[in-house]
CSV table of C-alpha atoms and ligand atoms in Angstrom, one decimal:
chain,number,residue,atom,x,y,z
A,60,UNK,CA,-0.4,28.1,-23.0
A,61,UNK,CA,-0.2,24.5,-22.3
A,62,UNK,CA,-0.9,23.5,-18.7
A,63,UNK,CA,1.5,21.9,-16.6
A,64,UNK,CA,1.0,17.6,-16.6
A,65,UNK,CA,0.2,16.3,-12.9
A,66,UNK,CA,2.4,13.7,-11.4
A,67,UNK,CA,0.1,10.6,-10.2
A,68,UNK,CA,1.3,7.9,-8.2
A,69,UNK,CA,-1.0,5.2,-9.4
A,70,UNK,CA,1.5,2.1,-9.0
A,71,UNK,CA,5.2,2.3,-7.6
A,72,UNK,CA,6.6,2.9,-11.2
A,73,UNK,CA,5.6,6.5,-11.1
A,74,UNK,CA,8.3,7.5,-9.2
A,75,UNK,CA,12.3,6.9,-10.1
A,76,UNK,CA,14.4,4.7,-8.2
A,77,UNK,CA,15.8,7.3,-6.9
A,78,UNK,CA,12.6,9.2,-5.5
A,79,UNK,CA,11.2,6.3,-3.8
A,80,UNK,CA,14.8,6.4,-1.7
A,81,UNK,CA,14.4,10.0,-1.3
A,82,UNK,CA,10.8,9.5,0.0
A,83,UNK,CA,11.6,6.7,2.0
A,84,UNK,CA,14.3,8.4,4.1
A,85,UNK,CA,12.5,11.9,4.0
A,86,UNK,CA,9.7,9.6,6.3
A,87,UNK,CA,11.9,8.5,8.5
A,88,UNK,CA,12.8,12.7,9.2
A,89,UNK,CA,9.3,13.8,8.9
A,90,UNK,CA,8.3,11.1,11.3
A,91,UNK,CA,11.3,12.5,13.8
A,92,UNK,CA,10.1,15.6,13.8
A,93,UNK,CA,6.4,14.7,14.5
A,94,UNK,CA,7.4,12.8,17.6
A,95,UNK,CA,9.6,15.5,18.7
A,96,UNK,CA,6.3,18.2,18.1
A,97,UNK,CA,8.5,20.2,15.2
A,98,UNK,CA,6.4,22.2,13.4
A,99,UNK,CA,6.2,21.4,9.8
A,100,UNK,CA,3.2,23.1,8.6
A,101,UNK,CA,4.5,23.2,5.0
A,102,UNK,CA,1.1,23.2,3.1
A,103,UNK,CA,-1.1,25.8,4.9
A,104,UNK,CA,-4.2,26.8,2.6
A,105,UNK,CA,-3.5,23.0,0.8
A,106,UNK,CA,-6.0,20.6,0.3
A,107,UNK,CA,-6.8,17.0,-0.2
A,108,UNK,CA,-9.6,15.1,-1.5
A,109,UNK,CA,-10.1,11.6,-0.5
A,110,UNK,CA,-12.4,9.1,-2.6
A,111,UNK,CA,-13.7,6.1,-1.2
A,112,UNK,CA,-15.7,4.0,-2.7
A,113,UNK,CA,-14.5,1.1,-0.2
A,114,UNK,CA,-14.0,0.8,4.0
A,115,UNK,CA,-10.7,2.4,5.4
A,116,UNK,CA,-9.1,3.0,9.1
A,117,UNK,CA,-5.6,3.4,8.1
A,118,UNK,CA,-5.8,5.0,5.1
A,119,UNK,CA,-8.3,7.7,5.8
A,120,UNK,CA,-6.8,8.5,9.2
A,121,UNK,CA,-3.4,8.7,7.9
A,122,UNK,CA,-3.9,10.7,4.9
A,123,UNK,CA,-6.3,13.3,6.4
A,124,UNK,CA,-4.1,13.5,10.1
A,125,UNK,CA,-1.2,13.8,7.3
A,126,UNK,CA,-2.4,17.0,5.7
A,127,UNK,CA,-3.7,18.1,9.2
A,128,UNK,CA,0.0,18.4,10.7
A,129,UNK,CA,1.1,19.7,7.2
A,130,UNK,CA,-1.4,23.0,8.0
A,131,UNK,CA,-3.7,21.5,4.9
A,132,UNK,CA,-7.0,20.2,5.1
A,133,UNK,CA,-8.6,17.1,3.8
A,134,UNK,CA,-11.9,16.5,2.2
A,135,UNK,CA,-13.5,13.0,2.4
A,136,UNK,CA,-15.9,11.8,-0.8
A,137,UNK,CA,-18.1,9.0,-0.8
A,138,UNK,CA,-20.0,7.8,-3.6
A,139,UNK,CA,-22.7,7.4,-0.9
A,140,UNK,CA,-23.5,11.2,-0.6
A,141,UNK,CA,-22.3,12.4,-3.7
A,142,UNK,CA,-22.9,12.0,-6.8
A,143,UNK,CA,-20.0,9.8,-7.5
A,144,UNK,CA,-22.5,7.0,-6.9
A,145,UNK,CA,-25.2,8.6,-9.1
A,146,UNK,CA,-23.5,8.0,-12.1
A,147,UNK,CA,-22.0,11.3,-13.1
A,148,UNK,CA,-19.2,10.7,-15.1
A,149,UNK,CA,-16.1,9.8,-13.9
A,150,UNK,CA,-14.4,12.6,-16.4
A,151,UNK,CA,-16.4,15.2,-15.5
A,152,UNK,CA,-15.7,14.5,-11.7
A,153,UNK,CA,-12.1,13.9,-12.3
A,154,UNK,CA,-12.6,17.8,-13.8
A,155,UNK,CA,-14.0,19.1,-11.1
A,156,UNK,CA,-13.1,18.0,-8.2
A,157,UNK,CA,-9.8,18.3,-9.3
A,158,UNK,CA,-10.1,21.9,-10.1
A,159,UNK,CA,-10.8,22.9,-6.3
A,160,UNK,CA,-8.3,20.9,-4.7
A,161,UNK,CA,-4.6,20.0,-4.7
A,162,UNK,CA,-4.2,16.6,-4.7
A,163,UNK,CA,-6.8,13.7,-4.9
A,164,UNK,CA,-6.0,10.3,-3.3
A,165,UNK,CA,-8.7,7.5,-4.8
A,166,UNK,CA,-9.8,4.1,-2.9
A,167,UNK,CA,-11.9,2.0,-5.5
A,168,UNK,CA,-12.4,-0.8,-7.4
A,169,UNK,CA,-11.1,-1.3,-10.8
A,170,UNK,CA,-7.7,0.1,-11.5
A,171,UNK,CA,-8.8,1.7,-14.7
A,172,UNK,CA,-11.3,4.1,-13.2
A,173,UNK,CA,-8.6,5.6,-11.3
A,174,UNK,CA,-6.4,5.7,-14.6
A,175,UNK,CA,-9.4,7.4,-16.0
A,176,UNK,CA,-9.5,9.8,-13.5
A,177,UNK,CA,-5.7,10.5,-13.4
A,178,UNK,CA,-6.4,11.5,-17.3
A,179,UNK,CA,-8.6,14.4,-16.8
A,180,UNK,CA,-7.8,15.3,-13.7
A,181,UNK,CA,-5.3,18.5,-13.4
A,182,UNK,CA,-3.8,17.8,-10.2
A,183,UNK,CA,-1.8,14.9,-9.1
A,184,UNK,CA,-3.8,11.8,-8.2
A,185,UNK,CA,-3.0,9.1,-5.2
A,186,UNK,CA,-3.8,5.3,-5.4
A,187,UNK,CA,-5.1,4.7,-1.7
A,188,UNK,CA,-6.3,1.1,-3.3
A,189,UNK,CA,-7.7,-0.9,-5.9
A,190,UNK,CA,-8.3,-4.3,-6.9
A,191,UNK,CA,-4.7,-4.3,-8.7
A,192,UNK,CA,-2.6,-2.3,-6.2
A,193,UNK,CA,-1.9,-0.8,-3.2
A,194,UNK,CA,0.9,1.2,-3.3
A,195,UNK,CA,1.0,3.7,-0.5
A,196,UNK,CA,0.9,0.6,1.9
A,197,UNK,CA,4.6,-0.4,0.2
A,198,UNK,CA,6.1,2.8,1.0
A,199,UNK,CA,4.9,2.2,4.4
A,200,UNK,CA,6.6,-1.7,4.5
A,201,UNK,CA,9.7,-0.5,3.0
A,202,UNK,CA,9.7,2.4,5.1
A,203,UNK,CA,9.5,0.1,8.2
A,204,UNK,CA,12.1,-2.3,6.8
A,205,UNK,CA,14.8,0.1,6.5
A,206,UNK,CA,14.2,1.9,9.8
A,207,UNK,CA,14.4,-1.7,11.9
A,208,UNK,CA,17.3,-3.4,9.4
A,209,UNK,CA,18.4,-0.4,6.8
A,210,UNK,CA,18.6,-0.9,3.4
A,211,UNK,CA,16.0,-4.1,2.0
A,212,UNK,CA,18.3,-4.2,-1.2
A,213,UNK,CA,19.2,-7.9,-1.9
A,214,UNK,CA,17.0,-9.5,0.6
A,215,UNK,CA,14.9,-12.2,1.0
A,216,UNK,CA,11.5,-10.8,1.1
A,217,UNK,CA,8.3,-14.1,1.4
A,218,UNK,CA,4.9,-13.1,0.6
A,219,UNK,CA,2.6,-15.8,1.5
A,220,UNK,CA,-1.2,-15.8,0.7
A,221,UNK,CA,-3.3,-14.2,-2.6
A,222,UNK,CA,-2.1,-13.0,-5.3
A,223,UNK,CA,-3.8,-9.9,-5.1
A,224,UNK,CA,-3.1,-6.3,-4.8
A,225,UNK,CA,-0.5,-6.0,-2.4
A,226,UNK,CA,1.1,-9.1,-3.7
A,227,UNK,CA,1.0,-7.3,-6.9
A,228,UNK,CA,2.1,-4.3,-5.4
A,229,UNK,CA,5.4,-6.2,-3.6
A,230,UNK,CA,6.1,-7.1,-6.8
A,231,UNK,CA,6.3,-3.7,-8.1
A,232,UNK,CA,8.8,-2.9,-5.3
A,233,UNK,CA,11.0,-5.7,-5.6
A,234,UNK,CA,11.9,-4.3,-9.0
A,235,UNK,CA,11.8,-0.3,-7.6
A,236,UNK,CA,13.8,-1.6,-4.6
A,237,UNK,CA,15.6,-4.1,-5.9
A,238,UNK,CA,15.5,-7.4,-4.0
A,239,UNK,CA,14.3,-11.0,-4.5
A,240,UNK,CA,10.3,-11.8,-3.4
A,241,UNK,CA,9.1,-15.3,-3.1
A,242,UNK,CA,5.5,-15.7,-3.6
A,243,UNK,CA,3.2,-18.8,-1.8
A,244,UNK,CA,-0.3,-18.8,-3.2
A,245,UNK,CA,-1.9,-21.6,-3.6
A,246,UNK,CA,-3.3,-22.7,-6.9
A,247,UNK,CA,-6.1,-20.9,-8.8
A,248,UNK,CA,-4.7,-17.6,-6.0
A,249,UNK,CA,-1.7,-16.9,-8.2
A,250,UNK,CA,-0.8,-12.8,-9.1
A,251,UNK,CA,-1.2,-11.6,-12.5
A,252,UNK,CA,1.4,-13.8,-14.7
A,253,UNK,CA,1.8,-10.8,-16.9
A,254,UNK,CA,3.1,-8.7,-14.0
A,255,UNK,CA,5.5,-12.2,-12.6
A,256,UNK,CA,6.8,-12.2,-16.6
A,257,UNK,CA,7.6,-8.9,-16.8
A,258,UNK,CA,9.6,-9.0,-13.3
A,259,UNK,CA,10.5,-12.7,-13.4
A,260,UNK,CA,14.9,-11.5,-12.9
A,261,UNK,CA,13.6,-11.2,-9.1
A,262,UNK,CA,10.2,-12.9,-8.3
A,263,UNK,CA,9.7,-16.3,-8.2
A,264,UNK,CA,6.5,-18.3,-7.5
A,265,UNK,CA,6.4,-21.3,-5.4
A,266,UNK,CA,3.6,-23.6,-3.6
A,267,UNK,CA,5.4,-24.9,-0.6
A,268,UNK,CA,5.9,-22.2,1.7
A,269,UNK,CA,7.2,-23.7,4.8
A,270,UNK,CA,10.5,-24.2,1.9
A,271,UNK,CA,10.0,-20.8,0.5
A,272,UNK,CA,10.6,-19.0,4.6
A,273,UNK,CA,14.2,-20.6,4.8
A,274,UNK,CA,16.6,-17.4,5.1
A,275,UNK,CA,13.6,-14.9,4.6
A,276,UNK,CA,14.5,-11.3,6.2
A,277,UNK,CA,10.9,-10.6,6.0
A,278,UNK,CA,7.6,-12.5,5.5
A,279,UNK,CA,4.4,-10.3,4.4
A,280,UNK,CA,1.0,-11.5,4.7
A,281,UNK,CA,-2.5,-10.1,3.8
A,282,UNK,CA,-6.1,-11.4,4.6
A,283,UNK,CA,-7.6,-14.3,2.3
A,284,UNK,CA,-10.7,-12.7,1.3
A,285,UNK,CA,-10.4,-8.7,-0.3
A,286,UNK,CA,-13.0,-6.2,-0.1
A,287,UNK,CA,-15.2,-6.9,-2.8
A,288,UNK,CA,-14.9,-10.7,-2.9
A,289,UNK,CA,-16.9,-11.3,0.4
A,290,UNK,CA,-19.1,-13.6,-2.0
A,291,UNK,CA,-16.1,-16.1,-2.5
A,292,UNK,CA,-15.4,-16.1,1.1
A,293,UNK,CA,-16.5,-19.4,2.1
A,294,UNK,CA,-14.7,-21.1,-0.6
A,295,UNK,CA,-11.5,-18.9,0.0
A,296,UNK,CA,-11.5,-20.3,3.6
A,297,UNK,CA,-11.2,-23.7,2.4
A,298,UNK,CA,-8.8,-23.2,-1.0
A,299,UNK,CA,-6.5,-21.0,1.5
A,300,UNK,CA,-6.0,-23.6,4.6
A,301,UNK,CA,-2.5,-24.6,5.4
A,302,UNK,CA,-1.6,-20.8,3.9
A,303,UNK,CA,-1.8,-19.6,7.6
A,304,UNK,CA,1.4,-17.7,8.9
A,305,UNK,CA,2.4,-19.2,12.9
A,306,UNK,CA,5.2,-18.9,15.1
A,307,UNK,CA,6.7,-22.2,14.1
A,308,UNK,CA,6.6,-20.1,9.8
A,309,UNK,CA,9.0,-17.6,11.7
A,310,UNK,CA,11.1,-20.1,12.9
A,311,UNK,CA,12.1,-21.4,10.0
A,312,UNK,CA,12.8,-17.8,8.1
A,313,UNK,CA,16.3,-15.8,9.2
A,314,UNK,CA,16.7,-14.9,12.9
A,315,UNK,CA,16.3,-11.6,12.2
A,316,UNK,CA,13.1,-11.7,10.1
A,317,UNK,CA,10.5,-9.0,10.5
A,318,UNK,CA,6.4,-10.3,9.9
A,319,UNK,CA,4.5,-7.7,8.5
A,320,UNK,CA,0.5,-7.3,7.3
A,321,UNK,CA,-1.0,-4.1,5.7
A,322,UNK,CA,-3.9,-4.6,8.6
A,323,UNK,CA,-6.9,-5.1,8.8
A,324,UNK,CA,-6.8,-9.1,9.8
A,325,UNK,CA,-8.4,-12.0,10.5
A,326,UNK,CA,-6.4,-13.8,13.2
A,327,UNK,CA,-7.3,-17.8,13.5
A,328,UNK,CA,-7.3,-17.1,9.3
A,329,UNK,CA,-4.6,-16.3,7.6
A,330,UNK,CA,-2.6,-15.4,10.8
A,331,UNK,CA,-2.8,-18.1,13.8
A,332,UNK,CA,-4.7,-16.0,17.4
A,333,UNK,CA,-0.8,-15.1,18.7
A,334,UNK,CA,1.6,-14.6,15.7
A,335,UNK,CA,0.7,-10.7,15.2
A,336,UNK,CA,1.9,-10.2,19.2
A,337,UNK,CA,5.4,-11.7,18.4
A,338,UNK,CA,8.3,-9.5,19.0
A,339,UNK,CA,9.4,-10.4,15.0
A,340,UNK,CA,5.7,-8.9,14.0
A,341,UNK,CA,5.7,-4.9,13.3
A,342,UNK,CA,2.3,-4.5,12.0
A,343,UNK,CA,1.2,-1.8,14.2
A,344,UNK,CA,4.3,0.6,13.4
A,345,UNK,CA,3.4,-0.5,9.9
A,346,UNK,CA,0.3,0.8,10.5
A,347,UNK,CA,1.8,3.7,11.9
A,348,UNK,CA,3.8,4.9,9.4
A,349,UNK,CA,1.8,4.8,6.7
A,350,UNK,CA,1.0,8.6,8.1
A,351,UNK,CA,4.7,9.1,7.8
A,352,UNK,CA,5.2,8.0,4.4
A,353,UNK,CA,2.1,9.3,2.7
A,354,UNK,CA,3.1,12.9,4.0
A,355,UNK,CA,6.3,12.1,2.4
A,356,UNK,CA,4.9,11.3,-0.8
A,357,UNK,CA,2.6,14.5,-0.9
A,358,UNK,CA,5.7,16.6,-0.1
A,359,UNK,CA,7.0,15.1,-3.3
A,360,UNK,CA,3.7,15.5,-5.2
A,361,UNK,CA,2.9,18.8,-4.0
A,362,UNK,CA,5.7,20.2,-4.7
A,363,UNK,CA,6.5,19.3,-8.1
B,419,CP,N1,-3.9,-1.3,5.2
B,419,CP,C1,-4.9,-0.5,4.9
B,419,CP,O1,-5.0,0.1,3.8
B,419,CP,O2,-5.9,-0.3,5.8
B,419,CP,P1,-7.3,0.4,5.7
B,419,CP,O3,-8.1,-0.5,4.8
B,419,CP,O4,-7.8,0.5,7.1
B,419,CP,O5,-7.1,1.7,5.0
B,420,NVA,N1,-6.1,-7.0,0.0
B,420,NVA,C1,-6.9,-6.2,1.0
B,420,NVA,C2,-6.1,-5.1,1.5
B,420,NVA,C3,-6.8,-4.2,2.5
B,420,NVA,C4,-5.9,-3.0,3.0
B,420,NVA,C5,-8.2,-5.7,0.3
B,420,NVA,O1,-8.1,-5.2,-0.9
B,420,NVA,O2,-9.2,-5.7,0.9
């Protein structure tokens, strides 16, 4: 008997077009009926199991308070106290860990070992983070678009900053979404060109961001130094300056542009002390409903 294939979400092309609407609006209910106390305890006797191999708030809270008001349970894994970090293989762990719960959701480093992982694991596995992407946190932004301004189709969306892996990731949803992304980096901070060639019809990379914010509906913005590049910190602090999003960056986008940042920042770095207090910033229902959008996308995965 050949076993069923899990469905992974390790990037945004994993689900259809058409899921990732589904998922988006089924978030918007889900997160109804959590602030109006309905019971939704769909999953009872379900289980997740969260790897990280790097620092989380949001991520961890959100997935594990997630399958808490689904009736599940979540199991965090750190490499720390397991032997993750004591060099078992990744396939065999991928096997057994797997093989006791219902869904893992990884945080780590390189993008392959959580590929790797996918491969031999029989249950569906969840990017919560890697070097290349972050997924999860665009269902969130989206999520948050569409509930303040409805659809994001066709807009202007500005991401200024690195090139890293929730630029990458924006990317990814401006094709699965369908609108048009600016991207300011500055030189030597550019995204993967091979991921800009593929989706080049709707992403377009410029230097001059104070030009690229004209008209934006929404202006994205992450922190100049990722985890696992604290070394290159002091040099990132110089090669980013002048990449910092203010007030006065706001002004010049649409009137009705939304500031968002997948959290945690550095004000006075790539965000000025004030900007994140603005009425146009929603960072902290960002923040927020990452629970809501994750618990849509393990509905989806759970259930298929
Ligand atoms: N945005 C985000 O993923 O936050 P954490 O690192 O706190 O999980
Ligand atoms: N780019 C950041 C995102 C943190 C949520 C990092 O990888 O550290």
């Amino acid at each position: 008997m050949t076993q069923k294939q899990p469905r992974h979400f390790l990037t945004l092309q994993d689900l259809s077009k058409a899921e990732l609407q589904t998922l988006i609006n089924r978030a918007i209910e889900l997160k109804k009926m959590q602030h109006a106390h309905e019971l939704h305890a769909y999953f009872e006797g379900y289980t997740l199991g969260m790897i990280f191999e790097k620092a989380s708030t949001r991520t961890r809270l959100s997935f594990e308070v997630g399958m808490s008001q689904f009736g599940g349970h979540a199991v965090f894994l750190s490499p720390k106290d397991t032997q993750l970090g004591r060099g078992e293989p990744l396939e065999d762990s991928a096997r057994v860990i797997s093989s006791m719960v219902d869904a893992v959701m990884i945080r780590t480093f390189e993008h392959e070992k959580i590929e790797t992982f996918a491969r031999y694991s029989s249950k569906p596995v969840i990017n919560g983070l890697t070097d290349a992407y972050h997924p999860c946190q665009l269902l969130a932004d989206v999520m948050t678009f569409v509930e303040k301004r409805g659809s994001i189709q066709g807009k202007k969306v500005v991401w200024i900053g690195d090139g890293n892996n929730m630029c990458h990731s924006y990317i990814n949803a401006a094709e699965r979404f369908d609108f048009n992304l600016v991207i300011a980096a500055p030189s030597g901070y550019e995204p993967d060109p091979d991921l800009l060639a593929k989706h080049a019809d709707r992403c377009e990379l410029v230097q001059d961001f104070e030009e690229a914010v004209k008209g934006a509906h929404l202006i994205s913005t992450d922190v100049w130094t990722s985890m696992g590049q604290e070394e290159e910190s002091a040099k990132r602090l110089k090669d980013f300056s002048g990449f910092q999003v203010t007030e006065s960056v706001l002004d010049k986008a649409d009137t009705e542009v939304l500031l968002m940042h997948c959290l945690p920042a550095h004000r006075g770095e790539e965000v000025n002390l004030s900007v994140l207090d603005d009425p146009r910033s929603v960072v902290f229902e960002q923040a927020q409903n990452r629970l809501h959008a994750q618990k849509a996308l393990l509905e989806l995965l759970l259930k298929s």
